Amino acid sequence: RTITLEVAKMYEKSKFYLNTHADWRGRIYTNSFFISYQGGDLSVSLLNFWNGEPISYEGKTYLYIYGANSHNENNISKDSFEKRIEWVNKNYEKITNLDKDLILSAENPFIFTAFCLNMREIYNNPNFIMKTPVFLDATCSGIQHLAGLMKDLELGVNTNLLPQTEKEIPEDIYSYLLSYINEAINKYGKENVEYNMLSFVKLDRKHIKAPIMTKVYNVTKYGISRQLYSILKGEKNFILEQEKKAIEEISKDLEENIRTNKRKTRFICPSNDGGKIYLNGKEIYKMAEIINDQIFVVFPSLNVIYNYFINMTKLSIKLDIPLNWITPSGLQITQRYLKQKKRIVSVNLFGKIKKIVIKENEDKLDNARQTHAVIPNIIHSLDASHLINLIKSATKDNFHPIISVHDCFGTLPNKMKDLDFKVKKEFIDLYSNSQFLNNFHQRFIQNIKDNQFDIIDKNGKSFICFDKGRNKRLFDLSPKEILEIPSLPPEGELNLNLILESKYMIS
């Protein structure tokens, strides 16, 4: 923090630019250290645009929404725009007086402090030139893109891609899944004596948000279990004194659970009677498995699109053909992860021996990584295309400034309504005009043909039939083998044009 503040002081009265770069999927990142709108709470709070303008009535609306979001008292950022504005009006005096307790209770105290300072300036001078950016964040962006990709109505409903008013509460896919997940965990505990403790579990939204958010990027069951470990905070080898009274009030089953796990790493989990229970690592992993499975049970279309991309990738591996696609913004992407070998080299540095790990690529495909990475890479390339197309369109319309943290969009408060419209419009265009799924599929088919494989169409399905001898690379295939090419996922009934009437696609 000290260095960040020193850097900020250095550039306090100077105009400067933050250089950006795009990774191989097209995602845009800032290159700067310490000061960046893609940084943490303090870093973001210190940044202003060089040019600003007096706040308009409309701009004040979005400033209030952003202020409520940054404080997030009682999860107000998930409530309606109307309620968020009411929260600011209710706390107006505290905000303009920089109330210490209010600021310190904020989820993002530095950003909220910047908001309070701006509110005080506007109160003292209605013509104050407002230069601070405000941001609106997409609702579970990865699932939004999958909903657009498949035109899936159910996913669209739960990620705010349908018409709403600012009085309505935004849909929250995490809360929607929570009841299904808890019910499945409790049911498993009741039906399996070994996991009896799971029948008492009652997870909160915060416990499942990370697993659901990252499941879109193909997080594994093990990855979900690690997220739960972090959130539930393992307590090792002891029982906290302040928990003893609570233990006495819990059923004998829970007390026995605590005793038997006394010498193991245990995790504190909320129970459905309002108390707490203690779970071991094995029970946490089982919960991770159930969470993973329930996401697909509740939203079967996710399973369809996952299986499509993963099976296409496995087919490309078996045929030893490239896996590539062209994004809607025109970027050609080839996914090719190679296996790595590690060498440890000892270096004598100032009289001390230091060991350095050197990684070298082998000329061999990493099949596991190739399969595991395809879904996040495709989704990241799509959200990158959305942003790039947005910037291109805005530049053409002479609309500025725009800054982003991937699926979080920022500008001056006065311009947020227009930016919100442009974000929606480019999303609609992305999935109405580009036909990404069909293009991905046809490009894959062409790759098969270019590599001299014959394709046979039968009963509405496509198959590859070949002789092993025709391609010496295919050493793992039987002399004659038929492989089915995965079918394109069916298109749903989501009317993309209705997204323009959504209030909370970004909120």
PDB file of C-alpha atoms in Angstrom, residues 16 23 32 34 38 51 71 98 107 203-204 213 234-235 241 244 291 300 371 385 405 478 484:
ATOM      1  CA  PHE A  16      -0.643   9.447 -17.874  1.00  0.00           C
ATOM      2  CA  ASP A  23      -3.253 -12.450 -24.345  1.00  0.00           C
ATOM      3  CA  SER A  32       1.060  -1.285 -14.997  1.00  0.00           C
ATOM      4  CA  PHE A  34       0.482  -0.676  -8.271  1.00  0.00           C
ATOM      5  CA  GLN A  38      -7.754  -3.821 -12.859  1.00  0.00           C
ATOM      6  CA  ASN A  51     -11.333  14.785 -18.291  1.00  0.00           C
ATOM      7  CA  HIS A  71     -20.322  -0.647   0.308  1.00  0.00           C
ATOM      8  CA  LEU A  98     -17.356  10.835   5.705  1.00  0.00           C
ATOM      9  CA  GLU A 107     -16.819  -4.199   1.487  1.00  0.00           C
ATOM     10  CA  LEU A 203     -24.393 -23.814   3.067  1.00  0.00           C
ATOM     11  CA  ASP A 204     -24.720 -20.086   2.367  1.00  0.00           C
ATOM     12  CA  MET A 213     -18.584 -19.203 -11.054  1.00  0.00           C
ATOM     13  CA  GLY A 234      -9.998 -25.509   8.752  1.00  0.00           C
ATOM     14  CA  GLU A 235      -9.366 -25.682  12.471  1.00  0.00           C
ATOM     15  CA  GLU A 241     -13.111 -22.339  23.763  1.00  0.00           C
ATOM     16  CA  LYS A 244     -17.838 -25.186  23.782  1.00  0.00           C
ATOM     17  CA  ILE A 291     -22.088 -29.290  -5.844  1.00  0.00           C
ATOM     18  CA  PRO A 300     -28.763 -29.808 -18.121  1.00  0.00           C
ATOM     19  CA  THR A 371      -9.146 -31.267 -22.712  1.00  0.00           C
ATOM     20  CA  SER A 385     -14.523 -10.619 -28.483  1.00  0.00           C
ATOM     21  CA  VAL A 405     -11.934  -5.629 -16.021  1.00  0.00           C
ATOM     22  CA  SER A 478      -7.372 -50.207 -34.033  1.00  0.00           C
ATOM     23  CA  GLU A 484     -18.626 -40.382 -34.189  1.00  0.00           C
TER      24      GLU A 484
END
